GROMACS .gro file of C-alpha atoms in nm:
model
  150
    1MET     CA    1   1.583  -1.952  -5.208
    2ILE     CA    2   1.286  -2.177  -5.155
    3ALA     CA    3   0.988  -2.111  -5.376
    4PHE     CA    4   0.642  -2.217  -5.275
    5ASN     CA    5   0.398  -2.306  -5.541
    6LEU     CA    6   0.066  -2.217  -5.375
    7THR     CA    7  -0.268  -2.206  -5.540
    8LYS     CA    8  -0.472  -1.888  -5.505
    9ASN     CA    9  -0.695  -2.060  -5.249
   10ASN     CA   10  -0.393  -2.171  -5.040
   11GLN     CA   11  -0.245  -1.820  -5.064
   12LYS     CA   12  -0.566  -1.671  -4.925
   13GLN     CA   13  -0.568  -1.923  -4.640
   14ALA     CA   14  -0.202  -1.851  -4.557
   15ILE     CA   15  -0.266  -1.476  -4.555
   16SER     CA   16  -0.576  -1.525  -4.336
   17VAL     CA   17  -0.377  -1.731  -4.085
   18LEU     CA   18  -0.102  -1.468  -4.080
   19ILE     CA   19  -0.352  -1.186  -4.021
   20VAL     CA   20  -0.521  -1.377  -3.738
   21PHE     CA   21  -0.182  -1.446  -3.580
   22VAL     CA   22  -0.080  -1.078  -3.595
   23VAL     CA   23  -0.413  -0.948  -3.466
   24PHE     CA   24  -0.451  -1.190  -3.175
   25PHE     CA   25  -0.093  -1.246  -3.066
   26LEU     CA   26   0.133  -0.959  -3.165
   27ILE     CA   27  -0.077  -0.642  -3.157
   28PRO     CA   28  -0.226  -0.686  -2.806
   29SER     CA   29   0.121  -0.724  -2.655
   30CYS     CA   30   0.250  -0.399  -2.805
   31GLY     CA   31   0.286  -0.136  -2.536
   32LYS     CA   32   0.114  -0.353  -2.277
   33GLU     CA   33   0.241  -0.252  -1.937
   34VAL     CA   34   0.216  -0.476  -1.632
   35GLN     CA   35   0.015  -0.292  -1.369
   36HIS     CA   36   0.154  -0.255  -1.017
   37PRO     CA   37  -0.036  -0.486  -0.778
   38VAL     CA   38  -0.093  -0.215  -0.513
   39PRO     CA   39  -0.420  -0.040  -0.606
   40HIS     CA   40  -0.423   0.326  -0.701
   41VAL     CA   41  -0.546   0.549  -0.418
   42GLN     CA   42  -0.548   0.929  -0.442
   43VAL     CA   43  -0.269   1.082  -0.233
   44ASN     CA   44  -0.223   1.451  -0.156
   45ILE     CA   45  -0.043   1.508   0.174
   46GLN     CA   46   0.141   1.819   0.291
   47ILE     CA   47   0.357   1.816   0.605
   48ASN     CA   48   0.589   2.060   0.776
   49VAL     CA   49   0.911   1.866   0.831
   50GLU     CA   50   1.010   2.107   1.110
   51SER     CA   51   0.704   2.012   1.313
   52PRO     CA   52   0.785   1.817   1.634
   53GLN     CA   53   0.549   1.548   1.502
   54PHE     CA   54   0.801   1.472   1.225
   55ILE     CA   55   1.128   1.506   1.420
   56GLU     CA   56   1.234   1.161   1.293
   57LEU     CA   57   1.269   1.316   0.945
   58ASN     CA   58   1.539   1.562   1.059
   59PRO     CA   59   1.843   1.344   0.985
   60VAL     CA   60   1.928   1.208   0.641
   61HIS     CA   61   1.789   0.851   0.625
   62GLY     CA   62   1.528   0.940   0.887
   63TRP     CA   63   1.180   0.810   0.824
   64VAL     CA   64   0.820   0.826   0.943
   65SER     CA   65   0.505   0.629   0.875
   66LEU     CA   66   0.182   0.815   0.797
   67THR     CA   67  -0.176   0.721   0.725
   68GLY     CA   68  -0.278   0.754   0.362
   69GLY     CA   69  -0.223   0.570   0.039
   70PHE     CA   70  -0.352   0.214   0.024
   71ALA     CA   71  -0.192   0.080   0.344
   72GLY     CA   72  -0.010   0.380   0.487
   73ILE     CA   73   0.290   0.573   0.362
   74ILE     CA   74   0.657   0.557   0.457
   75ILE     CA   75   0.841   0.885   0.406
   76PHE     CA   76   1.219   0.849   0.387
   77ARG     CA   77   1.465   1.138   0.388
   78TRP     CA   78   1.702   1.050   0.106
   79SER     CA   79   1.925   1.358   0.135
   80ILE     CA   80   1.917   1.707   0.284
   81ASP     CA   81   1.655   1.827   0.038
   82GLU     CA   82   1.514   1.506  -0.113
   83PHE     CA   83   1.251   1.270   0.020
   84ARG     CA   84   1.103   0.942  -0.103
   85ALA     CA   85   0.751   0.822  -0.025
   86PHE     CA   86   0.629   0.462  -0.060
   87ASP     CA   87   0.308   0.278   0.014
   88ARG     CA   88   0.340   0.038   0.307
   89ALA     CA   89   0.151  -0.236   0.119
   90CYS     CA   90   0.384  -0.518   0.021
   91PRO     CA   91   0.347  -0.563  -0.355
   92HIS     CA   92   0.383  -0.941  -0.316
   93HIS     CA   93   0.045  -0.967  -0.138
   94PRO     CA   94  -0.106  -0.619  -0.092
   95PHE     CA   95  -0.453  -0.740   0.009
   96ASP     CA   96  -0.334  -0.961   0.297
   97GLN     CA   97  -0.360  -0.799   0.639
   98CYS     CA   98  -0.004  -0.905   0.721
   99GLY     CA   99   0.126  -0.776   0.384
  100ARG     CA  100   0.253  -0.447   0.525
  101ILE     CA  101   0.597  -0.298   0.563
  102THR     CA  102   0.640  -0.303   0.939
  103SER     CA  103   1.015  -0.324   0.983
  104VAL     CA  104   1.233  -0.031   0.871
  105ASP     CA  105   1.610  -0.028   0.920
  106PRO     CA  106   1.727   0.241   0.676
  107PRO     CA  107   1.791   0.211   0.398
  108LEU     CA  108   1.598  -0.120   0.401
  109ALA     CA  109   1.233  -0.197   0.475
  110THR     CA  110   1.091  -0.546   0.523
  111CYS     CA  111   0.752  -0.714   0.503
  112GLN     CA  112   0.741  -0.947   0.802
  113CYS     CA  113   0.481  -1.167   0.632
  114CYS     CA  114   0.678  -1.276   0.322
  115GLN     CA  115   1.023  -1.144   0.419
  116SER     CA  116   1.056  -0.934   0.103
  117THR     CA  117   1.307  -0.655   0.164
  118PHE     CA  118   1.307  -0.327  -0.027
  119VAL     CA  119   1.559  -0.046  -0.069
  120LEU     CA  120   1.413   0.288   0.044
  121LEU     CA  121   1.637   0.481  -0.195
  122ASP     CA  122   1.417   0.377  -0.490
  123GLY     CA  123   1.175   0.109  -0.362
  124SER     CA  124   1.349  -0.173  -0.550
  125VAL     CA  125   1.341  -0.532  -0.428
  126PHE     CA  126   1.654  -0.623  -0.232
  127SER     CA  127   1.551  -0.980  -0.147
  128GLY     CA  128   1.247  -1.203  -0.109
  129PRO     CA  129   0.967  -1.326  -0.332
  130SER     CA  130   0.826  -0.989  -0.445
  131ARG     CA  131   0.861  -0.928  -0.818
  132PHE     CA  132   0.754  -0.566  -0.789
  133PRO     CA  133   0.913  -0.268  -0.613
  134LEU     CA  134   0.728  -0.070  -0.350
  135LYS     CA  135   0.466   0.163  -0.494
  136GLN     CA  136   0.627   0.507  -0.497
  137TYR     CA  137   0.456   0.843  -0.466
  138ARG     CA  138   0.587   1.178  -0.591
  139THR     CA  139   0.745   1.416  -0.347
  140SER     CA  140   0.810   1.787  -0.373
  141PHE     CA  141   1.008   1.971  -0.107
  142GLN     CA  142   1.027   2.344  -0.054
  143HIS     CA  143   1.161   2.394   0.295
  144PRO     CA  144   0.986   2.333   0.534
  145TRP     CA  145   0.694   2.189   0.334
  146LEU     CA  146   0.696   1.840   0.190
  147VAL     CA  147   0.414   1.748  -0.048
  148VAL     CA  148   0.338   1.384  -0.133
  149THR     CA  149   0.112   1.313  -0.432
  150ASN     CA  150   0.054   1.059  -0.705
   0.00000   0.00000   0.00000
């Protein structure tokens, strides 16, 4: 064991430095969550999936694009009674006009601007420079009504 022989003044200085370190470096990082780059926009959409307007949602892995959210919303039919909804804004550069999901080949969706590809099963990044998944919205399905909210 190493023993330090500090004077009372040196002990106070060491404690002060330790307190400053804890307050400024450790405490602010506790529980700090990195915010998703796509801005929060209120979403509350209800659609009838049996409507001819949404015929593309009839098969499993069918999808449609709607207005709403920050840059539009992609609704993807994950299974017979489950849907996923994602914002069309590419999280790599959501404020760029070209930063939109424009190419969908289920189960993948691609931003043509940066070539980031996302998996529509959960929005995760499949390839490309994006460090964030697609922004996902909540879905609730009670046949024939699908509700998309955040």
